[in-house]
C-alpha cells in the first residue's frame, strides 16, 4: 500500500520507463480499510510493527488513487485481492486489459472502470 501512497514513486516509475527499465507492479488489496486495520492489529499482537489507524485510512484511499496513473506507466500490472486468499483480479499489460475475473471486488472497480 505504501508504494503508491507517495507521488514521487510514480515520478520515479516514469523516469525508469524513459530509461528503458521494464516496470512490473504487483498491487495487493483488501476489500476494505477495516481489514487493513484489523490485520495491523493482529500483526502487532504477534510482535510486528504498529501503524496508526488514521495513517492506514489515509494510505488506503491514496494508494488506490495512485494505482490508476501507475497502470498507464507500468509495462505490466497484476492486481491481487488478498481479502480471503490471494486471487488475481486483473492483469494489465502496456495499459491494455489482458485478463480480468468476472466478479471484480468493489474496492477494485473504480480502478478498472476504464477497461470495461
PDB file of C-alpha atoms in Angstrom:
ATOM      1  CA  UNK A   1       0.000   0.000   0.000  1.00  0.00           C
ATOM      2  CA  UNK A   2       2.749   2.476   0.876  1.00  0.00           C
ATOM      3  CA  UNK A   3       4.440   2.089  -2.512  1.00  0.00           C
ATOM      4  CA  UNK A   4       1.730   4.035  -4.332  1.00  0.00           C
ATOM      5  CA  UNK A   5       0.997   6.410  -1.493  1.00  0.00           C
ATOM      6  CA  UNK A   6       3.794   8.742  -2.451  1.00  0.00           C
ATOM      7  CA  UNK A   7       3.577  10.649  -5.728  1.00  0.00           C
ATOM      8  CA  UNK A   8       7.356  10.590  -6.148  1.00  0.00           C
ATOM      9  CA  UNK A   9       7.129   6.837  -6.704  1.00  0.00           C
ATOM     10  CA  UNK A  10       5.041   7.475  -9.815  1.00  0.00           C
ATOM     11  CA  UNK A  11       7.600  10.027 -10.985  1.00  0.00           C
ATOM     12  CA  UNK A  12      10.431   7.531 -10.485  1.00  0.00           C
ATOM     13  CA  UNK A  13       8.468   4.852 -12.317  1.00  0.00           C
ATOM     14  CA  UNK A  14       8.152   7.248 -15.268  1.00  0.00           C
ATOM     15  CA  UNK A  15      11.863   8.094 -15.184  1.00  0.00           C
ATOM     16  CA  UNK A  16      12.770   4.405 -15.060  1.00  0.00           C
ATOM     17  CA  UNK A  17      10.484   3.684 -18.013  1.00  0.00           C
ATOM     18  CA  UNK A  18      12.046   6.532 -20.000  1.00  0.00           C
ATOM     19  CA  UNK A  19      15.410   4.883 -19.307  1.00  0.00           C
ATOM     20  CA  UNK A  20      14.124   1.593 -20.742  1.00  0.00           C
ATOM     21  CA  UNK A  21      13.580  -0.254 -17.487  1.00  0.00           C
ATOM     22  CA  UNK A  22      10.706  -2.681 -17.508  1.00  0.00           C
ATOM     23  CA  UNK A  23       8.163  -1.693 -14.845  1.00  0.00           C
ATOM     24  CA  UNK A  24       6.167  -4.528 -13.267  1.00  0.00           C
ATOM     25  CA  UNK A  25       3.731  -3.816 -10.450  1.00  0.00           C
ATOM     26  CA  UNK A  26       2.036  -6.278  -8.135  1.00  0.00           C
ATOM     27  CA  UNK A  27      -0.764  -4.483  -6.291  1.00  0.00           C
ATOM     28  CA  UNK A  28      -2.331  -6.386  -3.406  1.00  0.00           C
ATOM     29  CA  UNK A  29      -5.561  -5.058  -1.920  1.00  0.00           C
ATOM     30  CA  UNK A  30      -8.213  -5.971   0.614  1.00  0.00           C
ATOM     31  CA  UNK A  31     -11.977  -5.500   0.478  1.00  0.00           C
ATOM     32  CA  UNK A  32     -11.961  -2.507   2.811  1.00  0.00           C
ATOM     33  CA  UNK A  33      -9.837  -0.344   5.044  1.00  0.00           C
ATOM     34  CA  UNK A  34     -11.119  -2.045   8.203  1.00  0.00           C
ATOM     35  CA  UNK A  35      -9.459  -5.298   7.110  1.00  0.00           C
ATOM     36  CA  UNK A  36      -6.151  -3.454   6.885  1.00  0.00           C
ATOM     37  CA  UNK A  37      -6.675  -2.043  10.363  1.00  0.00           C
ATOM     38  CA  UNK A  38      -7.552  -5.477  11.747  1.00  0.00           C
ATOM     39  CA  UNK A  39      -4.536  -7.112  10.115  1.00  0.00           C
ATOM     40  CA  UNK A  40      -2.185  -4.497  11.523  1.00  0.00           C
ATOM     41  CA  UNK A  41      -3.698  -5.056  14.988  1.00  0.00           C
ATOM     42  CA  UNK A  42      -3.166  -8.801  14.581  1.00  0.00           C
ATOM     43  CA  UNK A  43       0.410  -8.239  13.446  1.00  0.00           C
ATOM     44  CA  UNK A  44       1.088  -6.042  16.492  1.00  0.00           C
ATOM     45  CA  UNK A  45      -0.239  -8.776  18.802  1.00  0.00           C
ATOM     46  CA  UNK A  46       2.309 -11.111  17.199  1.00  0.00           C
ATOM     47  CA  UNK A  47       5.163  -8.667  17.811  1.00  0.00           C
ATOM     48  CA  UNK A  48       5.036  -6.806  14.497  1.00  0.00           C
ATOM     49  CA  UNK A  49       5.150  -3.069  13.944  1.00  0.00           C
ATOM     50  CA  UNK A  50       2.262  -0.713  14.596  1.00  0.00           C
ATOM     51  CA  UNK A  51       0.722   1.803  12.184  1.00  0.00           C
ATOM     52  CA  UNK A  52      -1.724   4.457  13.369  1.00  0.00           C
ATOM     53  CA  UNK A  53      -5.321   3.906  12.235  1.00  0.00           C
ATOM     54  CA  UNK A  54      -5.546   7.362  10.662  1.00  0.00           C
ATOM     55  CA  UNK A  55      -2.418   6.591   8.615  1.00  0.00           C
ATOM     56  CA  UNK A  56      -3.912   3.305   7.401  1.00  0.00           C
ATOM     57  CA  UNK A  57      -7.127   5.072   6.375  1.00  0.00           C
ATOM     58  CA  UNK A  58      -5.197   7.788   4.552  1.00  0.00           C
ATOM     59  CA  UNK A  59      -2.935   5.308   2.764  1.00  0.00           C
ATOM     60  CA  UNK A  60      -5.813   3.073   1.692  1.00  0.00           C
ATOM     61  CA  UNK A  61      -7.536   5.780  -0.343  1.00  0.00           C
ATOM     62  CA  UNK A  62      -4.431   7.415  -1.731  1.00  0.00           C
ATOM     63  CA  UNK A  63      -2.875   4.115  -2.690  1.00  0.00           C
ATOM     64  CA  UNK A  64      -5.897   3.207  -4.825  1.00  0.00           C
ATOM     65  CA  UNK A  65      -5.929   6.690  -6.393  1.00  0.00           C
ATOM     66  CA  UNK A  66      -2.260   6.390  -7.342  1.00  0.00           C
ATOM     67  CA  UNK A  67      -2.772   2.942  -8.814  1.00  0.00           C
ATOM     68  CA  UNK A  68      -4.722   4.474 -11.711  1.00  0.00           C
ATOM     69  CA  UNK A  69      -1.812   6.508 -13.138  1.00  0.00           C
ATOM     70  CA  UNK A  70       0.553   3.619 -12.415  1.00  0.00           C
ATOM     71  CA  UNK A  71      -1.471   1.450 -14.812  1.00  0.00           C
ATOM     72  CA  UNK A  72      -0.528   3.770 -17.666  1.00  0.00           C
ATOM     73  CA  UNK A  73       3.163   3.900 -16.715  1.00  0.00           C
ATOM     74  CA  UNK A  74       3.872   0.257 -15.903  1.00  0.00           C
ATOM     75  CA  UNK A  75       4.623  -2.311 -18.550  1.00  0.00           C
ATOM     76  CA  UNK A  76       2.654  -4.881 -16.589  1.00  0.00           C
ATOM     77  CA  UNK A  77       0.357  -4.681 -13.564  1.00  0.00           C
ATOM     78  CA  UNK A  78      -1.044  -7.638 -11.672  1.00  0.00           C
ATOM     79  CA  UNK A  79      -3.846  -6.733  -9.253  1.00  0.00           C
ATOM     80  CA  UNK A  80      -4.440  -9.256  -6.477  1.00  0.00           C
ATOM     81  CA  UNK A  81      -7.266  -9.406  -3.954  1.00  0.00           C
ATOM     82  CA  UNK A  82      -5.993 -10.803  -0.652  1.00  0.00           C
ATOM     83  CA  UNK A  83      -9.257 -10.478   1.278  1.00  0.00           C
ATOM     84  CA  UNK A  84      -9.563 -14.209   1.884  1.00  0.00           C
ATOM     85  CA  UNK A  85      -6.875 -15.922  -0.156  1.00  0.00           C
ATOM     86  CA  UNK A  86      -4.743 -14.406  -2.919  1.00  0.00           C
ATOM     87  CA  UNK A  87      -6.766 -14.106  -6.126  1.00  0.00           C
ATOM     88  CA  UNK A  88      -5.578 -12.414  -9.298  1.00  0.00           C
ATOM     89  CA  UNK A  89      -8.237  -9.859 -10.223  1.00  0.00           C
ATOM     90  CA  UNK A  90      -6.701  -8.423 -13.369  1.00  0.00           C
ATOM     91  CA  UNK A  91      -3.611  -8.165 -15.481  1.00  0.00           C
ATOM     92  CA  UNK A  92      -2.882  -5.062 -17.483  1.00  0.00           C
ATOM     93  CA  UNK A  93      -0.019  -5.023 -19.984  1.00  0.00           C
ATOM     94  CA  UNK A  94       1.006  -1.846 -21.826  1.00  0.00           C
ATOM     95  CA  UNK A  95      -2.167  -0.185 -20.442  1.00  0.00           C
ATOM     96  CA  UNK A  96      -4.372  -2.850 -22.048  1.00  0.00           C
ATOM     97  CA  UNK A  97      -6.521  -5.288 -20.125  1.00  0.00           C
ATOM     98  CA  UNK A  98      -5.200  -8.812 -20.705  1.00  0.00           C
ATOM     99  CA  UNK A  99      -7.146 -10.670 -18.028  1.00  0.00           C
ATOM    100  CA  UNK A 100      -9.955  -9.897 -15.617  1.00  0.00           C
ATOM    101  CA  UNK A 101     -12.108 -12.089 -13.427  1.00  0.00           C
ATOM    102  CA  UNK A 102     -15.875 -11.869 -13.907  1.00  0.00           C
ATOM    103  CA  UNK A 103     -16.701 -10.747 -10.375  1.00  0.00           C
ATOM    104  CA  UNK A 104     -14.486  -7.759  -9.586  1.00  0.00           C
ATOM    105  CA  UNK A 105     -14.298  -6.844  -5.883  1.00  0.00           C
ATOM    106  CA  UNK A 106     -15.869  -3.481  -5.045  1.00  0.00           C
ATOM    107  CA  UNK A 107     -12.528  -1.970  -3.943  1.00  0.00           C
ATOM    108  CA  UNK A 108     -11.054  -2.574  -7.401  1.00  0.00           C
ATOM    109  CA  UNK A 109     -13.974  -1.474  -9.609  1.00  0.00           C
ATOM    110  CA  UNK A 110     -13.035   2.239  -9.701  1.00  0.00           C
ATOM    111  CA  UNK A 111      -9.518   1.309 -10.790  1.00  0.00           C
ATOM    112  CA  UNK A 112     -10.643  -0.942 -13.646  1.00  0.00           C
ATOM    113  CA  UNK A 113     -13.598   1.134 -14.867  1.00  0.00           C
ATOM    114  CA  UNK A 114     -11.681   2.459 -17.883  1.00  0.00           C
ATOM    115  CA  UNK A 115     -11.083  -1.127 -19.073  1.00  0.00           C
ATOM    116  CA  UNK A 116     -14.763  -2.124 -19.266  1.00  0.00           C
TER     117      UNK A 116
END
